[in-house]
Coordinates of C-alpha atoms in Angstrom, one line a residue:
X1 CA -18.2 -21.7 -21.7
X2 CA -19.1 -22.9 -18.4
X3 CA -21.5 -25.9 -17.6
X4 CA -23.6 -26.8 -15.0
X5 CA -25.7 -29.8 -15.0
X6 CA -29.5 -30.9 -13.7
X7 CA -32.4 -29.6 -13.7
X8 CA -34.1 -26.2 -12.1
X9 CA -30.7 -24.8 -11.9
X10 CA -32.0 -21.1 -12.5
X11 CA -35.5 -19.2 -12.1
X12 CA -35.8 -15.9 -13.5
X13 CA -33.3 -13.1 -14.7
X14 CA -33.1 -10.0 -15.3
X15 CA -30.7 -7.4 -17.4
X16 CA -28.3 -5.9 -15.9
X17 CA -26.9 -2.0 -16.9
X18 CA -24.1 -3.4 -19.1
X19 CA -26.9 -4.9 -20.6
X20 CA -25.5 -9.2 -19.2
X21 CA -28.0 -11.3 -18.4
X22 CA -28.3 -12.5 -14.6
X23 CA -29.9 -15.6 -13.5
X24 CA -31.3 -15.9 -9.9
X25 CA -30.0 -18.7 -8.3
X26 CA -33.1 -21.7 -7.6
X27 CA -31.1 -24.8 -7.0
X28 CA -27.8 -24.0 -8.6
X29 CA -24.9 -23.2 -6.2
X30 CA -24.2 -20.0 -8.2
X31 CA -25.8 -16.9 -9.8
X32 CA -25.5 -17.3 -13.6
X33 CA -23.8 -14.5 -15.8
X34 CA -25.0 -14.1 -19.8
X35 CA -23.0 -12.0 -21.9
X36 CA -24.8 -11.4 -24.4
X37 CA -22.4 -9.4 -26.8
X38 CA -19.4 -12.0 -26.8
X39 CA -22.1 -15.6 -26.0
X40 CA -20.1 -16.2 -22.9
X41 CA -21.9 -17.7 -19.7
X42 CA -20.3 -17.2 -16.0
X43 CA -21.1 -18.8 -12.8
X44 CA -20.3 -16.5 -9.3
X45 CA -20.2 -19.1 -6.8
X46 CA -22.6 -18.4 -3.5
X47 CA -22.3 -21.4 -2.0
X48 CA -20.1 -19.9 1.3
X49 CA -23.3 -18.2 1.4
X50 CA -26.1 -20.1 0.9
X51 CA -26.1 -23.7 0.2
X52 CA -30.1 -24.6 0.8
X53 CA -32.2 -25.9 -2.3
X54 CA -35.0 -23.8 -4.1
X55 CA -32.9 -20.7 -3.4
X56 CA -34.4 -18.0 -5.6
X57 CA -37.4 -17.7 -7.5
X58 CA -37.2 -14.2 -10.0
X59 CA -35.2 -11.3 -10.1
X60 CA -35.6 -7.4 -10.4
X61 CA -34.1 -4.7 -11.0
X62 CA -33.9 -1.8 -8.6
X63 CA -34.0 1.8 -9.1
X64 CA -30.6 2.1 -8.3
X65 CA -29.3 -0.9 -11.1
X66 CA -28.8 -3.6 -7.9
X67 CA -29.9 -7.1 -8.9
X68 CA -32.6 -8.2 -6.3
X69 CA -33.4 -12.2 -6.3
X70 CA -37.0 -13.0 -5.0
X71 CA -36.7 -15.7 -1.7
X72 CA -37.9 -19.3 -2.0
X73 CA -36.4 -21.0 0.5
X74 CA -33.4 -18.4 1.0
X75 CA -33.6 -17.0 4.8
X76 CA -34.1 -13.6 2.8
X77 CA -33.3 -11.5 -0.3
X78 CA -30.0 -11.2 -2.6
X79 CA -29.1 -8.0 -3.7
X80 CA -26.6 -8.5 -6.5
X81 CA -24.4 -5.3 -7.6
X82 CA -23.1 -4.0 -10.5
X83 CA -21.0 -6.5 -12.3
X84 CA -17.6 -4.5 -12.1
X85 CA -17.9 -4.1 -8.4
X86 CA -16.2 -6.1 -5.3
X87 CA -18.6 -9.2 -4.3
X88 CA -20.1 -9.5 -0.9
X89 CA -22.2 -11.3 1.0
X90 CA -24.1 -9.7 4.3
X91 CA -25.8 -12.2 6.3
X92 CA -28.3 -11.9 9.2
X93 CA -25.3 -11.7 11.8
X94 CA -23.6 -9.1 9.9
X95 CA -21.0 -11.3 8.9
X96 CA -19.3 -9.9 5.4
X97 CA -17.7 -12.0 3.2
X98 CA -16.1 -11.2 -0.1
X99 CA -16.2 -13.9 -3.2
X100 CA -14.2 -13.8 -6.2
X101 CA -15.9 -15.9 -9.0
X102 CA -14.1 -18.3 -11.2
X103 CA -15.5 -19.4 -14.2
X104 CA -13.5 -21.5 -17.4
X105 CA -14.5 -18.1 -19.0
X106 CA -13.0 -15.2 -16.8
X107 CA -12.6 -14.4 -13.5
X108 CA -14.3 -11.4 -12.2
X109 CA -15.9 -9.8 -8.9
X110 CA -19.2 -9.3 -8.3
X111 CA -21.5 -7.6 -5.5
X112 CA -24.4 -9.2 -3.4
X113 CA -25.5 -8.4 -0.1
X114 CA -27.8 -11.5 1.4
X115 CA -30.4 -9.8 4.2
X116 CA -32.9 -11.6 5.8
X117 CA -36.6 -10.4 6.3
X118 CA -39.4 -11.6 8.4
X119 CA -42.3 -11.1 7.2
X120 CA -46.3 -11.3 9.2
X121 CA -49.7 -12.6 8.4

């Protein structure tokens, strides 16, 4: 089982197709992974990423199964893919970078793109 200590590591989740739980990332360093049929928990680290505080704040699912974590202080959103794919990480500049996760569960692949929006008022 993996551990992570502190406080306001995670805010908001949402199920994934396989039917894990995945926890958006608010000031942990990785998304969190619930596997709800065997009780195991997996972090996928982001932090080559994204290393700010106050990361995410809630998670949804789109139409086409893609995880998509809510900006708090995150330059823009994460789109997290479906849990048997390759993990990357698009950022503003277009640089892609691919993550392998490590956990004292299993090692596995995930995959997020990060894009950046602007938004008006």
């Amino acid at each position: 089982t993996a551990k992570i200590g502190g406080l306001g590591k995670f805010i908001g989740a949402a199920t994934a197709a396989d039917g894990r739980i995945v926890f958006a990332p608010y000031d942990a360093n990785s998304v969190g992974v619930f596997n709800p049929v065997d009780s195991t928990f997996e972090l996928v680290d982001i932090t080559s990423q994204i290393s700010e505080d106050y990361k995410f704040n809630g998670a949804a699912v789109a139409a086409d199964g893609r995880l998509v974590f809510a900006p708090q202080h995150a330059g823009g959103v994460m789109v997290f893919g479906d849990v048997a794919t390759t993990t990357t990480i698009t950022t503003a500049t277009d640089t892609t970078t691919t993550i392998t996760s490590t956990s004292t569960v299993t090692t596995t692949t995930r995959s997020t793109t990060m894009t950046n929006t602007t938004t008006s008022t």
